[in-house]
Every structure is written in C-alpha cells, then in structure tokens.
Short mmCIF file of C-alpha atoms in Angstrom, two decimals:
data_model
loop_
_atom_site.label_atom_id
_atom_site.label_comp_id
_atom_site.label_asym_id
_atom_site.label_seq_id
_atom_site.Cartn_x
_atom_site.Cartn_y
_atom_site.Cartn_z
CA MET A 1310 57.62 -6.83 -107.52
CA ARG A 1311 58.51 -3.06 -106.54
CA ASN A 1312 59.58 -2.09 -103.04
CA ASP A 1313 58.98 1.08 -101.36
CA SER A 1314 62.25 2.46 -102.08
CA ASP A 1315 61.50 2.35 -105.85
CA GLN A 1316 58.36 4.39 -105.23
CA GLY A 1317 60.27 6.68 -103.10
CA HIS A 1318 62.75 7.35 -105.82
CA ARG A 1319 59.98 8.07 -108.42
CA GLY A 1320 58.33 10.41 -106.00
CA ALA A 1321 54.73 11.26 -105.39
CA GLY A 1322 54.09 11.94 -109.07
CA GLY A 1323 55.68 8.84 -110.46
CA GLU A 1324 58.47 10.80 -112.29
CA ARG A 1325 62.14 9.84 -112.30
CA PRO A 1326 64.71 12.27 -110.78
CA PRO A 1327 66.24 14.65 -113.24
CA ALA A 1328 69.38 13.16 -114.98
CA ASP A 1329 72.82 14.34 -113.95
CA LYS A 1330 74.31 17.37 -115.81
CA PRO A 1331 76.99 16.29 -118.32
CA LEU A 1332 80.63 16.58 -117.08
CA LEU A 1333 81.52 19.12 -119.93
CA PRO A 1334 79.50 21.72 -121.73
CA VAL A 1335 78.44 21.27 -125.14
CA GLU A 1336 80.99 23.78 -126.53
CA ALA A 1337 83.79 21.85 -124.81
CA ARG A 1338 82.65 18.52 -126.19
CA ARG A 1339 82.56 20.01 -129.70
CA ALA A 1340 86.02 21.42 -129.49
CA ALA A 1341 87.26 17.93 -128.36
CA ALA A 1342 85.49 16.39 -131.35
CA TRP A 1343 87.29 18.83 -133.77
CA CYS A 1344 90.51 18.24 -132.00
CA VAL A 1345 90.15 14.61 -132.51
CA VAL A 1346 89.28 15.17 -136.14
CA ILE A 1347 92.38 17.39 -136.72
CA LEU A 1348 94.61 14.91 -135.19
CA LEU A 1349 93.26 12.11 -137.39
CA VAL A 1350 93.77 14.14 -140.60
CA THR A 1351 97.15 15.27 -139.46
CA ALA A 1352 98.07 11.58 -138.70
CA VAL A 1353 96.89 10.58 -142.14
CA LEU A 1354 98.76 13.36 -143.88
CA ALA A 1355 101.93 12.59 -142.03
CA VAL A 1356 101.70 8.92 -143.07
CA ALA A 1357 100.97 9.92 -146.57
CA VAL A 1358 104.15 12.21 -146.61
CA TRP A 1359 106.28 9.42 -145.13
CA LEU A 1360 105.16 7.02 -147.76
CA CYS A 1361 105.99 9.47 -150.47
CA VAL A 1362 109.51 10.08 -149.11
CA PHE A 1363 110.12 6.36 -148.51
CA LEU A 1364 108.68 5.54 -151.84
CA GLY A 1365 110.38 8.54 -153.68
CA ALA A 1366 111.83 6.40 -156.52
CA ALA A 1367 108.27 5.65 -157.66
CA VAL A 1368 106.45 8.75 -156.49
CA THR A 1369 108.65 11.29 -158.26
CA PRO A 1370 108.19 10.04 -161.74
CA VAL A 1371 104.41 9.90 -161.09
CA LEU A 1372 104.35 13.61 -159.88
CA LEU A 1373 106.60 14.71 -162.84
CA ALA A 1374 104.30 12.70 -165.27
CA LEU A 1375 101.44 14.52 -163.77
CA LEU A 1376 103.05 17.84 -164.29
CA GLY A 1377 103.95 16.84 -167.91
CA SER A 1378 100.47 15.96 -168.70
CA ALA A 1379 99.05 18.95 -167.31
CA LEU A 1380 101.49 21.27 -169.24
CA LEU A 1381 100.77 19.63 -172.63
CA GLY A 1382 97.25 18.42 -172.11
CA PRO A 1383 95.60 21.03 -174.22
CA LEU A 1384 97.87 19.92 -177.17
CA TYR A 1385 96.82 16.32 -176.71
CA ARG A 1386 93.17 17.17 -176.64
CA ARG A 1387 93.60 19.29 -179.72
CA LEU A 1388 95.20 16.41 -181.54
CA VAL A 1389 92.27 14.11 -180.42
CA ALA A 1390 89.77 16.64 -181.63
CA MET A 1391 91.46 16.39 -185.10
CA LYS A 1392 90.44 12.84 -185.26
CA LEU A 1393 93.92 11.40 -184.48
CA ASN A 1394 94.24 8.06 -182.84
CA ARG A 1395 94.55 8.45 -178.99
CA SER A 1396 97.85 6.45 -178.89
CA LEU A 1397 99.39 8.48 -181.72
CA ALA A 1398 98.18 11.83 -180.16
CA ALA A 1399 99.71 10.73 -176.83
CA GLY A 1400 102.99 9.78 -178.59
CA LEU A 1401 103.23 13.03 -180.54
CA THR A 1402 102.51 14.94 -177.29
CA CYS A 1403 105.41 13.05 -175.53
CA ALA A 1404 107.65 13.77 -178.39
CA VAL A 1405 106.80 17.46 -178.12
CA LEU A 1406 107.43 17.27 -174.34
CA VAL A 1407 110.90 15.75 -174.85
CA LEU A 1408 111.74 18.49 -177.41
CA VAL A 1409 110.39 21.35 -175.07
CA VAL A 1410 111.87 20.02 -171.84
CA GLY A 1411 115.05 18.87 -173.61
CA GLY A 1412 115.53 22.06 -175.60
CA ALA A 1413 114.74 24.30 -172.55
CA GLY A 1414 117.09 22.25 -170.26
CA TYR A 1415 119.86 22.42 -172.89
CA ILE A 1416 119.58 26.10 -173.30
CA VAL A 1417 119.45 26.76 -169.47
CA VAL A 1418 122.32 24.45 -168.74
CA SER A 1419 124.56 25.51 -171.44
CA ALA A 1420 123.92 29.19 -170.60
CA LEU A 1421 124.68 28.51 -166.98
CA VAL A 1422 127.77 26.41 -167.76
CA ASP A 1423 129.10 29.04 -170.19
CA THR A 1424 128.62 32.05 -167.83
CA GLY A 1425 128.72 30.26 -164.45
CA ASP A 1426 132.39 30.87 -163.72
CA GLN A 1427 131.94 34.49 -164.77
CA ILE A 1428 128.98 34.81 -162.40
CA ILE A 1429 130.76 33.39 -159.55
CA ALA A 1430 133.72 35.58 -160.18
CA SER A 1431 131.54 38.61 -160.28
CA LEU A 1432 129.78 37.55 -157.04
CA LYS A 1433 133.22 37.23 -155.31
CA GLU A 1434 134.09 40.58 -156.55
CA ALA A 1435 130.89 42.01 -155.29
CA ALA A 1436 131.38 40.34 -152.01
CA HIS A 1437 134.91 41.92 -151.74
CA GLY A 1438 133.54 45.43 -152.47
CA LEU A 1439 130.68 44.86 -149.90
CA SER A 1440 133.02 43.66 -147.23
CA GLN A 1441 134.88 46.99 -147.32
CA HIS A 1442 131.61 48.77 -146.50
CA PHE A 1443 129.72 46.21 -144.39
CA GLY A 1444 132.47 44.10 -142.74
CA THR A 1445 131.37 40.59 -141.92
CA ALA A 1446 128.37 40.56 -144.20
CA GLY A 1447 130.44 40.88 -147.29
CA THR A 1448 132.92 38.28 -145.99
CA SER A 1449 129.96 35.85 -145.49
CA LEU A 1450 128.82 36.50 -149.07
CA ASN A 1451 132.47 35.86 -150.30
CA ASP A 1452 132.41 32.50 -148.48
CA LEU A 1453 128.92 31.77 -149.90
CA ALA A 1454 130.23 32.44 -153.57
CA SER A 1455 133.38 30.44 -153.03
CA ASN A 1456 131.43 27.47 -151.61
CA ALA A 1457 128.66 27.41 -154.10
CA LYS A 1458 128.85 23.71 -154.79
CA ASN A 1459 128.86 22.81 -151.15
CA LEU A 1460 125.76 25.19 -150.80
CA VAL A 1461 123.98 23.43 -153.68
CA SER A 1462 124.87 20.03 -152.09
CA LYS A 1463 123.36 20.90 -148.67
CA PHE A 1464 120.50 22.88 -150.08
CA GLY A 1465 119.54 20.38 -152.60
CA GLY A 1466 119.42 17.38 -150.15
CA THR A 1467 120.45 13.85 -150.92
CA ALA A 1468 119.70 13.96 -154.72
CA ALA A 1469 121.89 17.03 -155.41
CA SER A 1470 124.67 15.83 -153.25
CA GLY A 1471 124.55 12.49 -155.23
CA VAL A 1472 125.01 14.45 -158.39
CA LEU A 1473 128.10 16.11 -157.06
CA ALA A 1474 129.45 12.87 -155.31
CA GLY A 1475 129.33 10.51 -158.18
CA VAL A 1476 127.80 9.40 -161.41
CA SER A 1477 125.33 6.72 -159.97
CA ILE A 1478 122.63 9.31 -159.74
CA VAL A 1479 122.86 9.83 -163.58
CA GLY A 1480 121.50 6.36 -164.15
CA GLN A 1481 118.68 7.00 -161.64
CA PHE A 1482 117.86 10.23 -163.33
CA ILE A 1483 117.72 8.73 -166.68
CA ALA A 1484 115.56 5.83 -165.39
CA ALA A 1485 113.14 8.28 -163.60
CA SER A 1486 112.91 10.42 -166.73
CA VAL A 1487 112.03 7.57 -168.99
CA LEU A 1488 109.46 6.25 -166.44
CA ALA A 1489 108.03 9.67 -166.16
CA LEU A 1490 107.73 9.95 -170.02
CA LEU A 1491 106.03 6.49 -170.19
CA LEU A 1492 103.71 7.42 -167.46
CA THR A 1493 102.93 10.62 -169.18
CA PHE A 1494 101.93 8.72 -172.29
CA PHE A 1495 99.67 6.50 -170.32
CA PHE A 1496 98.08 9.42 -168.44
CA LEU A 1497 97.17 11.08 -171.54
CA ARG A 1498 95.99 8.19 -173.49
CA ASP A 1499 93.97 6.40 -170.72
CA SER A 1500 92.49 9.37 -168.97
CA GLY A 1501 89.09 8.18 -170.13
CA LYS A 1502 89.64 4.76 -168.59
CA ALA A 1503 90.69 6.41 -165.43
CA VAL A 1504 87.39 8.33 -165.10
CA ARG A 1505 85.31 5.05 -165.82
CA ALA A 1506 87.33 3.25 -163.07
CA LEU A 1507 86.74 6.02 -160.70
CA HIS A 1508 82.90 5.58 -161.43
CA ASP A 1509 83.26 1.75 -161.06
CA TRP A 1510 85.10 1.95 -157.73
CA ALA A 1511 83.52 4.92 -156.00
CA PRO A 1512 81.21 3.88 -153.18
CA GLY A 1513 77.59 4.63 -153.42
CA ASN A 1514 76.44 7.76 -155.39
CA SER A 1515 79.87 9.55 -154.71
CA ALA A 1516 81.26 9.09 -158.32
CA PRO A 1517 80.16 12.39 -159.77
CA GLN A 1518 81.42 14.35 -156.87
CA LEU A 1519 84.78 12.57 -156.85
CA GLU A 1520 85.20 13.14 -160.64
CA ARG A 1521 84.50 16.94 -160.09
CA MET A 1522 87.16 16.99 -157.37
CA ALA A 1523 89.67 15.17 -159.52
CA ARG A 1524 89.03 17.36 -162.54
CA ARG A 1525 89.21 20.68 -160.48
CA GLY A 1526 92.41 19.44 -158.82
CA PHE A 1527 94.02 18.75 -162.23
CA GLN A 1528 92.81 21.84 -163.87
CA SER A 1529 94.49 23.66 -161.02
CA ILE A 1530 97.65 21.98 -161.81
CA GLU A 1531 97.37 22.69 -165.62
CA GLY A 1532 96.57 26.28 -165.11
CA PHE A 1533 99.42 26.80 -162.94
CA MET A 1534 102.10 24.99 -165.12
CA ARG A 1535 100.82 26.73 -168.28
CA GLY A 1536 100.64 30.19 -166.64
CA THR A 1537 104.02 29.84 -164.80
CA THR A 1538 105.86 28.69 -167.92
CA PHE A 1539 104.54 31.55 -169.83
CA ILE A 1540 105.34 34.10 -167.10
CA ALA A 1541 108.81 32.61 -166.58
CA LEU A 1542 109.60 33.00 -170.26
CA ILE A 1543 108.36 36.53 -170.27
CA ASP A 1544 110.31 37.37 -167.13
CA ALA A 1545 113.54 35.68 -168.43
CA LEU A 1546 113.18 37.57 -171.81
CA CYS A 1547 112.73 40.92 -170.15
CA ILE A 1548 115.42 40.63 -167.65
CA THR A 1549 117.96 39.21 -170.32
CA VAL A 1550 117.15 42.11 -172.61
CA GLY A 1551 117.66 44.63 -169.85
CA LEU A 1552 120.96 43.11 -168.80
CA LEU A 1553 122.21 42.96 -172.31
CA VAL A 1554 121.36 46.72 -172.74
CA LEU A 1555 123.19 47.52 -169.48
CA GLN A 1556 126.15 45.40 -170.86
CA VAL A 1557 126.10 43.20 -167.76
CA PRO A 1558 128.43 40.02 -168.12
CA GLY A 1559 126.54 36.68 -168.15
CA ALA A 1560 123.22 38.21 -169.01
CA VAL A 1561 121.99 35.05 -170.81
CA GLY A 1562 123.02 32.80 -167.95
CA LEU A 1563 121.32 35.30 -165.49
CA GLY A 1564 118.15 35.11 -167.73
CA ALA A 1565 118.15 31.40 -167.75
CA LEU A 1566 118.54 31.39 -163.80
CA VAL A 1567 115.40 33.77 -163.69
CA PHE A 1568 113.55 31.26 -165.98
CA VAL A 1569 114.20 28.35 -163.62
CA GLY A 1570 113.68 30.40 -160.50
CA ALA A 1571 110.29 31.44 -161.62
CA TYR A 1572 108.90 28.01 -160.96
CA ILE A 1573 109.65 28.71 -157.07
CA PRO A 1574 107.25 31.70 -156.59
CA TYR A 1575 108.64 34.49 -154.65
CA LEU A 1576 111.79 32.90 -153.46
CA GLY A 1577 112.99 32.04 -156.82
CA ALA A 1578 112.50 35.56 -158.21
CA PHE A 1579 114.18 37.16 -155.14
CA ILE A 1580 117.28 34.88 -155.38
CA SER A 1581 117.69 35.17 -159.11
CA GLY A 1582 117.15 39.06 -159.08
CA ALA A 1583 119.64 39.46 -156.20
CA VAL A 1584 122.23 37.54 -158.16
CA ALA A 1585 121.71 39.64 -161.23
CA ILE A 1586 122.01 42.84 -159.28
CA LEU A 1587 125.22 41.66 -157.51
CA VAL A 1588 126.76 40.87 -160.76
CA ALA A 1589 125.91 44.18 -162.20
CA PHE A 1590 127.38 45.87 -159.01
CA ALA A 1591 130.68 43.80 -159.44
CA ASP A 1592 131.35 44.40 -163.03
CA ARG A 1593 129.53 47.72 -163.90
CA GLY A 1594 129.47 49.67 -160.80
CA PHE A 1595 126.89 51.07 -158.51
CA VAL A 1596 125.03 53.13 -161.04
CA ILE A 1597 124.49 50.11 -163.36
CA ALA A 1598 123.60 48.03 -160.36
CA LEU A 1599 120.71 50.62 -159.62
CA TRP A 1600 119.66 50.37 -163.11
CA ALA A 1601 119.61 46.50 -162.92
CA LEU A 1602 117.57 46.87 -159.62
CA GLY A 1603 115.14 48.91 -161.63
CA VAL A 1604 114.99 46.36 -164.24
CA VAL A 1605 114.32 43.46 -161.95
CA VAL A 1606 111.68 45.59 -159.90
CA ALA A 1607 109.88 46.65 -163.09
CA VAL A 1608 109.74 43.01 -164.24
CA GLN A 1609 108.37 41.90 -160.79
CA VAL A 1610 105.69 44.70 -160.88
CA LEU A 1611 104.75 43.71 -164.28
CA GLU A 1612 104.39 40.04 -163.43
CA GLY A 1613 102.59 40.84 -160.16
CA HIS A 1614 100.03 43.39 -161.58
CA VAL A 1615 99.61 42.51 -165.17
CA LEU A 1616 100.95 39.00 -166.01
CA GLN A 1617 99.49 37.00 -163.16
CA PRO A 1618 96.01 38.50 -163.00
CA MET A 1619 95.64 38.26 -166.94
CA ILE A 1620 97.39 34.75 -167.25
CA GLN A 1621 96.37 32.89 -164.01
CA SER A 1622 93.18 34.62 -163.47
CA ARG A 1623 91.21 31.38 -163.91
CA THR A 1624 93.54 29.12 -161.87
CA VAL A 1625 93.45 28.69 -158.09
CA GLN A 1626 94.55 31.93 -156.44
CA MET A 1627 96.60 31.09 -153.26
CA HIS A 1628 97.67 33.51 -150.69
CA PRO A 1629 101.34 34.27 -150.53
CA ALA A 1630 101.61 32.95 -147.04
CA THR A 1631 100.23 29.57 -148.23
CA VAL A 1632 102.82 29.54 -150.99
CA MET A 1633 105.62 30.28 -148.77
CA LEU A 1634 104.69 27.55 -146.30
CA ALA A 1635 104.26 25.13 -149.01
CA ILE A 1636 107.73 25.92 -150.31
CA THR A 1637 109.25 25.53 -146.87
CA ALA A 1638 107.62 22.24 -146.28
CA GLY A 1639 108.66 21.07 -149.75
CA ALA A 1640 112.19 22.15 -149.24
CA SER A 1641 112.33 20.24 -145.80
CA VAL A 1642 110.83 17.07 -147.33
CA GLY A 1643 112.44 16.98 -150.87
CA GLY A 1644 115.00 19.62 -151.34
CA ILE A 1645 114.97 21.57 -154.47
CA LEU A 1646 112.69 19.00 -156.20
CA GLY A 1647 110.34 19.32 -153.27
CA MET A 1648 110.19 23.21 -153.71
CA LEU A 1649 109.39 22.66 -157.42
CA LEU A 1650 106.65 20.20 -156.73
CA SER A 1651 105.15 21.73 -153.59
CA VAL A 1652 103.18 24.70 -155.20
CA PRO A 1653 101.36 22.84 -158.00
CA LEU A 1654 100.52 20.12 -155.55
CA THR A 1655 99.25 22.72 -153.09
CA ALA A 1656 97.33 24.29 -155.99
CA ALA A 1657 95.59 21.02 -156.76
CA ALA A 1658 94.87 20.48 -152.94
CA THR A 1659 93.27 24.09 -152.85
CA GLY A 1660 91.18 23.35 -155.91
CA VAL A 1661 89.90 20.02 -154.36
CA LEU A 1662 88.98 21.90 -151.11
CA HIS A 1663 87.35 24.51 -152.99
CA GLU A 1664 85.21 21.91 -154.85
CA LEU A 1665 84.34 20.36 -151.54
CA ARG A 1666 83.33 23.53 -149.98
CA LYS A 1667 81.16 24.44 -152.99
CA HIS A 1668 79.46 20.90 -152.69
CA TYR A 1669 78.69 21.30 -149.09
CA ALA A 1670 77.61 24.79 -149.43
CA ALA A 1671 75.23 23.76 -152.30
CA GLY A 1672 73.91 21.04 -149.96
CA SER A 1673 73.38 23.28 -147.00
CA ASP A 1674 71.55 25.83 -149.27
CA SER A 1675 69.22 23.19 -150.60
CA ALA A 1676 68.66 21.95 -147.20
CA SER A 1677 67.73 25.20 -145.98
CA GLY A 1678 65.63 26.31 -148.98
CA PRO A 1679 61.97 27.24 -148.83
CA ASP A 1680 60.74 23.81 -149.80
CA THR A 1681 62.52 21.91 -146.92
CA GLY A 1682 59.51 22.27 -144.61
CA ASP A 1683 57.28 20.33 -147.02
CA THR A 1684 56.59 16.66 -146.43
CA GLY A 1685 56.87 14.27 -149.22
CA ALA A 1686 59.43 14.35 -152.06
CA GLY A 1687 61.18 17.41 -150.67
CA ALA A 1688 61.86 15.92 -147.21
CA SER A 1689 65.46 15.30 -146.20
CA PRO A 1690 66.56 11.87 -145.86
CA ALA A 1691 67.17 12.28 -142.17
CA SER A 1692 63.58 12.85 -141.49
CA SER A 1693 62.37 9.75 -143.30
#
C-alpha cells in the first residue's frame, strides 16, 4: 500500500528524482584505482626482495645457475642437436662451465695478486702527486688507496667482509658454487620438463602466454651474458695491449680489472679506467697518463658505438638511467654480488614486460579491428 508521500517523491510523471552526483569525479576515481594497484605491486615486490635477501643462501645459487645456463645454453643445444644424450650434454656443458669460469677466475685473481701491490703503490704515488696540486682531494685519494681492504669490506657488504674476517665464508662459497653447478646441470637437462610443468600448472588458457614470457626473459639474460662476456674480453684485451705499449706497470692486472668491471655497466668501466689512468700518471708521468686516457676513451667509444650495437642488437636495450638505478638498488640489497646480478635480472624483467605489452597491444588491435562490429563468431566475449 503506497501513501501520498511516495507519490509526491515520484512526481507527477511517476519518475524517480535524479540520483545524487558522485563524491569524486571519474578522473579522481581512476587515479585512486591506479594508486591502489601501484601500492599493491610495490608491496609484492618489496616482500619478494625481502624473501630473496632472507633466503640468500638458497636464492644466490639459483641466480648463478640461471646465469650459467644462459651463458652456455647454446653449447648445450648444439650438443643435443648432435644426437647426444641430454644428461651427457648437460654434464659436458657443466664441465666447460667449470673450465671457463675457473680458468678466467684464476687468470684474473693471479693477475690482480701479482700486480695488486704495484697498482696500490702507484695509486698512493698518484695521490701524493695530486695532493700537491689539489690539496684535500689528493689526500682523500691517498687514504682511499691505503685503506683499500676496508673499502672493499664496506662496499662489498657482509659477504666481502666475511672473506676478509675469516675463512668460514670459504666453505659457504664452495657449497654455493657446487649447488649452483648442480642446479645448472638440472636447468639444462630438464628445461623441457619445466615447460611441460608450466603448461600443466598454468590456469586456464594462459600457458602459451606464460611460456612466451618465460622464454623472452631467459633470452634476454642469455643475450646479455653472451654479449657482455664477449665485449668484456675485447675491452680487456684492447686496454691491456694499449697499456703494455705505453709500458704502464701492472698492465695485465689492470686488464683483468677491466674484464671484471665490464659486468657492471658504466660504473665498472669508469672505475677500472680511472685506476688505469692513475697508475699511468704515477709511474709514467702526465703525458703517458694522457695517452692512457686516450686508450680508455677509444675503447669505450668502440664499445658504445660498434660492439654493443653489433653484438647486443638482438637483446633487450635498456636506458642508461634504468641500468644505473638497477645497479644502485642491487648494491644496496646485495653489495657487489647484487650489482653483478641486478642488470641481467633487470634485462629479464624488461623482456617480460615487453612481451606483456606486445600481448595486450595485439589484443587491443584485434578488439578494435574492422570485424569487431560483426555479431556471431567475431563478437567479443564481453558481449556474449
């Protein structure tokens, strides 16, 4: 039973009064929704980073095994294409990995150990010469050279300080290396099983897209590792030859430092090049230091304008600002190891995001195509 007041609210025409206007405009509500999404994504990433740091003893071998698999993955696929058993091919690839990493590590460490004292003495001498011209700046450089071990300890974080403090880290390093080698073996041998498991566990029809994202991320790491290793080798050889021609002491050790620093883009090249120039200035004088500067600059120009476009043209290209932010974040989270791992992981994330963007762009193009207005088979699911 309706009363007169209800009829009064409806009005003479029987229509309801207009609804109240929303408290916020549409643009503000959309901005609020995006803020909520960004906060949720940031929270998930923060928790993931915290878990990686907390479980670093298990996460680090996994990441190192991923980099090793990416570096020598083409060799494994070539062995499999030669009708070799997968387990045997993975075992041979791991043996090559041990030879390559062990040999490179031995050459780099022996070169740095043999010429390390000479390099530090040259840095002190350079600091003394600079202090006469620039005052406190040279004194600070002298203190930096005198306290090189303390600098490495502070800059490298807990792991590096553990190496200097005691021998317990040696056992952990060996265990992590063995675990990473075993994981590399399983990553190579069971890659097909991982793809099948992804198809089995993926919800709905998302398995093909997830597989494309995983492959794109791994291809980004693979291209970065191969390209960076080749570029680092060329840079180290060119700078070593240049320093030997200039008769700069410790040229082999400085070249080894360039090789290691090349895995930290921009920052590593700057530090290793600056050390080479200072050593040349201390032992050979200002003119030879200028020639050393010319060698370093020429190698960097060769790398930036020839090597990287030719070698890494098919990999994910990241903006230098993105690389620097990734290196800074990796250093704050994991020290030197974090700096080394941050760039390839960022390359993988960039590749995955590129694949996602391509997927959604293809979906939007198909949705806005000329056939979307037809009813029937071409109709979108939302309209059914």
